[in-house]
Short mmCIF file of C-alpha atoms and ligand atoms in Angstrom, two decimals:
data_model
loop_
_atom_site.label_atom_id
_atom_site.label_comp_id
_atom_site.label_asym_id
_atom_site.label_seq_id
_atom_site.Cartn_x
_atom_site.Cartn_y
_atom_site.Cartn_z
CA MET A 1 0.00 0.02 0.01
CA ASN A 2 1.27 3.47 -0.86
CA LEU A 3 -0.18 5.94 1.61
CA PHE A 4 0.83 8.79 -0.56
CA ASP A 5 -0.81 7.45 -3.70
CA VAL A 6 -2.19 10.18 -6.01
CA LYS A 7 -2.54 7.99 -9.15
CA GLY A 8 -5.62 8.95 -11.15
CA LYS A 9 -6.53 11.84 -8.93
CA THR A 10 -7.57 15.04 -10.86
CA VAL A 11 -5.73 18.06 -9.59
CA LEU A 12 -6.02 21.70 -10.72
CA ILE A 13 -3.10 23.94 -9.91
CA THR A 14 -3.41 27.68 -10.51
CA GLY A 15 -0.21 29.51 -11.50
CA ALA A 16 1.40 26.35 -12.78
CA SER A 17 3.20 28.05 -15.67
CA ARG A 18 6.42 28.70 -13.67
CA GLY A 19 8.00 28.53 -10.26
CA ILE A 20 6.45 26.54 -7.45
CA GLY A 21 3.26 25.75 -9.41
CA LYS A 22 5.20 24.28 -12.35
CA SER A 23 7.31 22.15 -10.03
CA LEU A 24 4.17 20.87 -8.25
CA ALA A 25 2.42 20.17 -11.55
CA LEU A 26 5.35 18.11 -12.94
CA GLY A 27 5.84 16.31 -9.63
CA LEU A 28 2.14 15.35 -9.34
CA LEU A 29 2.09 14.28 -13.01
CA GLU A 30 5.08 12.01 -12.38
CA ALA A 31 3.29 10.53 -9.40
CA GLY A 32 0.41 9.64 -11.63
CA ALA A 33 -2.16 12.44 -11.07
CA ILE A 34 -4.21 13.90 -13.92
CA VAL A 35 -2.96 17.44 -13.79
CA TYR A 36 -4.63 20.68 -14.98
CA GLY A 37 -2.45 23.78 -14.75
CA THR A 38 -3.17 27.42 -15.32
CA GLY A 39 -1.22 30.45 -16.42
CA SER A 40 -2.45 34.00 -16.74
CA ARG A 41 -1.57 34.35 -20.45
CA PRO A 42 -1.78 31.92 -23.50
CA GLU A 43 2.04 32.06 -23.97
CA SER A 44 2.52 30.91 -20.32
CA ILE A 45 0.88 27.59 -20.86
CA THR A 46 2.19 26.52 -24.33
CA TRP A 47 4.84 24.17 -22.79
CA MET A 48 2.26 22.21 -20.84
CA SER A 49 0.72 20.08 -23.62
CA GLN A 50 4.14 18.51 -24.44
CA SER A 51 4.52 17.54 -20.76
CA GLY A 52 1.15 15.88 -20.31
CA ILE A 53 -0.36 18.74 -18.38
CA SER A 54 -3.66 20.12 -19.52
CA GLY A 55 -3.15 23.93 -19.67
CA GLU A 56 -5.81 26.55 -19.23
CA VAL A 57 -5.61 30.31 -19.27
CA MET A 58 -7.08 31.70 -16.09
CA ASP A 59 -6.93 35.12 -14.48
CA VAL A 60 -7.65 34.50 -10.80
CA ARG A 61 -9.01 38.05 -10.62
CA SER A 62 -11.73 37.12 -13.09
CA GLU A 63 -15.29 36.53 -11.73
CA THR A 64 -15.91 33.70 -14.22
CA ASP A 65 -12.68 31.84 -15.12
CA ALA A 66 -12.54 29.54 -12.12
CA PHE A 67 -16.19 28.52 -12.38
CA ARG A 68 -15.77 27.72 -16.11
CA ILE A 69 -12.56 25.72 -15.78
CA ILE A 70 -13.67 23.69 -12.74
CA GLY A 71 -16.98 23.00 -14.45
CA MET A 72 -15.19 21.68 -17.53
CA ILE A 73 -12.99 19.40 -15.37
CA ARG A 74 -16.07 18.17 -13.40
CA GLU A 75 -17.87 17.39 -16.64
CA LYS A 76 -14.87 15.53 -18.14
CA HIS A 77 -13.72 13.48 -15.10
CA GLY A 78 -16.76 13.41 -12.83
CA LYS A 79 -14.85 15.20 -10.09
CA LEU A 80 -11.99 17.49 -9.35
CA ASP A 81 -10.24 15.63 -6.54
CA CYS A 82 -7.95 18.48 -5.43
CA LEU A 83 -7.67 22.20 -6.00
CA ILE A 84 -4.34 23.88 -5.38
CA ASN A 85 -4.60 27.66 -5.19
CA ASN A 86 -1.00 28.67 -5.96
CA ALA A 87 -1.15 31.71 -8.25
CA GLY A 88 0.18 34.83 -6.61
CA ILE A 89 2.12 38.06 -7.02
CA ALA A 90 4.41 40.08 -4.68
CA THR A 91 5.88 43.56 -4.59
CA ASN A 92 8.34 45.38 -2.39
CA THR A 93 6.46 48.61 -2.24
CA PRO A 94 6.65 50.42 1.14
CA ALA A 95 3.32 50.56 3.01
CA SER A 96 3.26 54.33 2.67
CA GLY A 97 3.70 54.18 -1.10
CA PHE A 98 0.84 51.91 -2.20
CA LYS A 99 -1.35 53.30 -4.97
CA GLU A 100 -4.89 52.00 -5.34
CA VAL A 101 -4.23 49.90 -8.45
CA GLU A 102 -1.39 48.00 -6.93
CA LEU A 103 -3.26 47.48 -3.69
CA GLN A 104 -6.25 46.06 -5.53
CA ASP A 105 -4.06 43.84 -7.67
CA ILE A 106 -2.29 42.21 -4.70
CA VAL A 107 -5.52 41.72 -2.74
CA GLN A 108 -7.53 40.48 -5.79
CA THR A 109 -4.79 38.03 -6.94
CA ASN A 110 -3.61 36.76 -3.58
CA TYR A 111 -6.81 36.70 -1.55
CA VAL A 112 -10.02 37.37 -3.46
CA GLY A 113 -8.91 35.00 -6.26
CA VAL A 114 -8.31 32.18 -3.77
CA PHE A 115 -11.75 32.70 -2.14
CA ARG A 116 -13.49 32.86 -5.53
CA THR A 117 -11.80 29.65 -6.76
CA CYS A 118 -12.67 27.82 -3.52
CA GLN A 119 -16.24 29.00 -3.92
CA ALA A 120 -16.40 27.89 -7.62
CA TYR A 121 -15.05 24.42 -6.52
CA TYR A 122 -17.77 24.13 -3.80
CA LYS A 123 -20.51 25.27 -6.16
CA HIS A 124 -19.64 22.52 -8.65
CA HIS A 125 -19.18 19.74 -6.09
CA LYS A 126 -21.55 20.75 -3.23
CA LYS A 127 -22.04 17.74 -0.91
CA ASP A 128 -19.72 15.56 -3.03
CA GLY A 129 -16.82 16.95 -1.04
CA GLY A 130 -13.30 17.87 -2.10
CA ASN A 131 -9.75 18.71 -1.11
CA ILE A 132 -8.28 22.24 -1.22
CA ILE A 133 -4.65 23.31 -0.69
CA ASN A 134 -4.07 27.04 -0.51
CA VAL A 135 -0.53 28.30 -0.93
CA SER A 136 0.05 31.12 1.55
CA SER A 137 3.47 32.34 2.71
CA VAL A 138 5.61 32.52 5.78
CA LEU A 139 5.02 36.25 5.41
CA GLY A 140 1.36 35.57 6.24
CA MET A 141 2.62 34.38 9.64
CA ILE A 142 5.47 36.75 10.55
CA GLY A 143 6.11 40.44 10.01
CA SER A 144 8.65 41.75 7.53
CA LYS A 145 9.54 45.07 5.92
CA LEU A 146 8.12 45.98 2.47
CA ALA A 147 5.49 43.22 2.49
CA SER A 148 2.50 44.87 4.17
CA VAL A 149 -0.36 44.21 1.77
CA TYR A 150 1.09 40.89 0.59
CA SER A 151 1.41 39.70 4.20
CA GLY A 152 -2.11 40.78 4.98
CA ALA A 153 -3.45 38.90 1.97
CA LYS A 154 -1.46 35.78 2.76
CA GLY A 155 -2.48 35.91 6.45
CA GLY A 156 -6.00 36.20 5.20
CA VAL A 157 -5.61 33.05 3.19
CA ILE A 158 -4.63 31.11 6.40
CA ALA A 159 -7.64 32.50 8.24
CA LEU A 160 -9.94 31.90 5.26
CA SER A 161 -8.73 28.31 4.97
CA LYS A 162 -9.55 27.63 8.64
CA ALA A 163 -12.98 29.13 8.25
CA LEU A 164 -13.81 27.18 5.06
CA ALA A 165 -12.39 23.96 6.70
CA ILE A 166 -15.03 24.37 9.47
CA GLU A 167 -17.93 25.58 7.26
CA TRP A 168 -17.56 22.87 4.61
CA CYS A 169 -16.35 19.96 6.81
CA ASN A 170 -19.78 18.38 6.90
CA SER A 171 -19.96 18.43 3.17
CA GLY A 172 -16.75 16.36 2.97
CA TYR A 173 -14.17 19.03 2.28
CA ARG A 174 -10.67 19.31 3.65
CA VAL A 175 -8.90 22.72 3.38
CA ASN A 176 -5.23 23.04 4.27
CA VAL A 177 -2.42 25.55 3.73
CA ILE A 178 1.18 25.31 2.64
CA CYS A 179 3.34 28.27 3.75
CA PRO A 180 6.63 28.40 1.85
CA GLY A 181 9.49 30.52 3.10
CA LEU A 182 11.78 32.14 0.54
CA ILE A 183 11.90 29.91 -2.54
CA ASP A 184 14.17 30.28 -5.59
CA THR A 185 11.64 31.43 -8.31
CA ASP A 186 11.09 34.54 -10.39
CA MET A 187 9.26 35.98 -7.42
CA THR A 188 12.51 36.21 -5.39
CA ASP A 189 14.48 37.82 -8.29
CA MET A 190 14.21 41.18 -6.58
CA ILE A 191 16.05 39.70 -3.59
CA LYS A 192 18.57 37.64 -5.49
CA SER A 193 19.64 40.44 -7.80
CA LYS A 194 21.42 42.45 -5.13
CA ASP A 195 24.33 40.94 -3.22
CA HIS A 196 23.86 42.91 -0.02
CA ILE A 197 20.16 42.05 0.13
CA ILE A 198 20.53 38.30 -0.52
CA SER A 199 23.34 37.99 2.10
CA GLN A 200 21.14 39.82 4.70
CA VAL A 201 18.16 37.57 3.82
CA LEU A 202 20.16 34.35 4.03
CA ALA A 203 21.64 35.42 7.35
CA GLY A 204 18.09 35.41 8.70
CA ILE A 205 17.25 31.86 7.53
CA PRO A 206 18.53 29.11 9.88
CA MET A 207 19.29 26.76 6.92
CA ALA A 208 21.09 29.76 5.29
CA ARG A 209 19.70 29.17 1.78
CA LEU A 210 16.64 29.64 -0.34
CA GLY A 211 14.33 26.69 -0.73
CA LYS A 212 13.94 24.94 -4.17
CA PRO A 213 10.43 24.67 -5.65
CA GLU A 214 10.71 20.85 -5.60
CA GLU A 215 11.14 20.91 -1.82
CA LEU A 216 7.41 21.73 -1.50
CA LEU A 217 6.38 18.55 -3.38
CA GLY A 218 6.54 16.17 -0.39
CA ALA A 219 4.08 18.20 1.63
CA THR A 220 1.85 18.59 -1.43
CA LEU A 221 1.82 14.83 -2.06
CA PHE A 222 0.90 14.33 1.65
CA LEU A 223 -2.02 16.82 1.41
CA VAL A 224 -3.33 15.64 -2.03
CA SER A 225 -3.28 11.98 -0.93
CA ASP A 226 -5.33 10.10 1.63
CA ALA A 227 -2.27 10.15 3.94
CA SER A 228 -3.73 13.43 5.32
CA SER A 229 -7.31 12.21 5.44
CA TYR A 230 -7.88 13.31 9.04
CA MET A 231 -6.28 16.74 8.57
CA THR A 232 -8.13 19.97 7.83
CA GLY A 233 -7.84 23.64 8.64
CA GLN A 234 -4.06 23.25 9.22
CA THR A 235 -0.86 24.88 7.90
CA LEU A 236 2.34 23.13 6.81
CA VAL A 237 5.30 25.55 6.99
CA ILE A 238 8.28 24.86 4.76
CA ASP A 239 10.77 27.67 5.36
CA GLY A 240 14.18 26.39 6.35
CA GLY A 241 13.43 27.34 9.92
CA LEU A 242 12.65 31.01 9.25
CA SER A 243 9.50 31.21 11.28
CA ALA A 244 10.82 28.98 14.08
CA GLN A 245 13.03 31.74 15.53
N1 NAP B 1 8.85 32.30 -4.26
C1 NAP B 1 8.71 32.48 -2.93
O1 NAP B 1 9.72 32.83 -2.19
C2 NAP B 1 7.37 32.31 -2.19
C3 NAP B 1 7.36 32.36 -0.87
C4 NAP B 1 6.16 32.22 -0.19
C5 NAP B 1 4.98 32.02 -0.87
N2 NAP B 1 5.04 32.04 -2.24
C6 NAP B 1 3.74 31.89 -2.92
O2 NAP B 1 3.80 30.77 -3.80
C7 NAP B 1 3.02 30.97 -4.92
C8 NAP B 1 3.80 30.71 -6.23
O3 NAP B 1 4.95 31.61 -6.19
P1 NAP B 1 6.16 31.51 -7.22
O4 NAP B 1 7.34 31.92 -6.45
O5 NAP B 1 6.11 30.22 -7.92
O6 NAP B 1 5.77 32.70 -8.21
P2 NAP B 1 6.18 33.00 -9.72
O7 NAP B 1 7.30 32.16 -10.14
O8 NAP B 1 6.22 34.49 -9.80
O9 NAP B 1 4.85 32.45 -10.48
C9 NAP B 1 3.61 33.01 -10.31
C10 NAP B 1 2.53 32.22 -10.88
O10 NAP B 1 1.22 32.88 -10.69
C11 NAP B 1 0.61 33.11 -11.94
N3 NAP B 1 -0.18 34.36 -11.85
C12 NAP B 1 0.22 35.59 -11.47
N4 NAP B 1 -0.84 36.43 -11.50
C13 NAP B 1 -1.93 35.75 -11.89
C14 NAP B 1 -3.28 35.96 -12.16
N5 NAP B 1 -3.80 37.23 -11.97
N6 NAP B 1 -4.11 35.02 -12.55
C15 NAP B 1 -3.60 33.76 -12.70
N7 NAP B 1 -2.34 33.43 -12.51
C16 NAP B 1 -1.45 34.36 -12.08
C17 NAP B 1 1.75 33.27 -12.95
O11 NAP B 1 1.26 33.10 -14.27
P3 NAP B 1 2.07 33.76 -15.55
O12 NAP B 1 3.31 32.87 -15.76
O13 NAP B 1 1.11 33.65 -16.67
O14 NAP B 1 2.39 35.16 -15.13
C18 NAP B 1 2.70 32.20 -12.49
O15 NAP B 1 2.23 30.90 -12.91
C19 NAP B 1 2.49 32.43 -4.83
O16 NAP B 1 1.20 32.36 -4.26
C20 NAP B 1 3.40 33.03 -3.86
O17 NAP B 1 2.92 34.11 -3.17
C21 NAP B 1 6.21 32.15 -2.96
#
């Protein structure tokens, strides 16, 4: 028996075109899942078909994209077994400098989009149940400079996930969170590009390095599979010890 078996499970990962989402999509595919991945633009998803991932264009800020895509998967496979809300954006704007457009973009992408996609999943599956993994951030748990709105949105994702875990538990849903620390993707380019910033950042991480996207796969396989069948409303933190200090 393989406790962590995900063979034949249908999984939708938002923001699978690059970074963490891409790594999870390829890892889950290799483990035998039927993987749907989204990117925000047509050119982001062109590579997916050659890899065996079904690519869909989805803007998580849209009021209709999630409902349409999850409905299509439900119709084709009978059920979407697991939804992974991974798409996200970050900035390093100081709190005093936020303009309305940027504020809305961060909140809509990192928080409202997660809620809306969870809601679309529930509306399609209702009492049939489901499994949701929301990708938050260690910055949703601890304070940091130049991350105010991002931190608030990611902290909101943790609180939202607990609330949905309780509200939908009787309908057979599990809702859990993965909180990555600093991971080596395009999102951390702004940190990596300056020597004095990266050395300062690494000095604050007990493991003294950035994580690799593939280091989030183990926790994801655990949450997608039945190995975590008695777990809901919880957060797995994968941050090289950053938040343990
Ligand atoms: N990297 C880190 O250090 C770190 C740490 C903690 C948490 N996280 C979280 O982990 C998740 C993935 O981060 P990452 O580092 O892999 O980021 P990334 O490399 O910048 O990739 C971001 C992904 O999100 C998609 N995306 C952005 N805006 C979107 C929108 N409006 N609608 C749909 N998709 C959209 C992008 O699609 P396109 O390719 O089409 O633009 C891309 O697939 C995010 O939620 C992030 O906040 C990352």
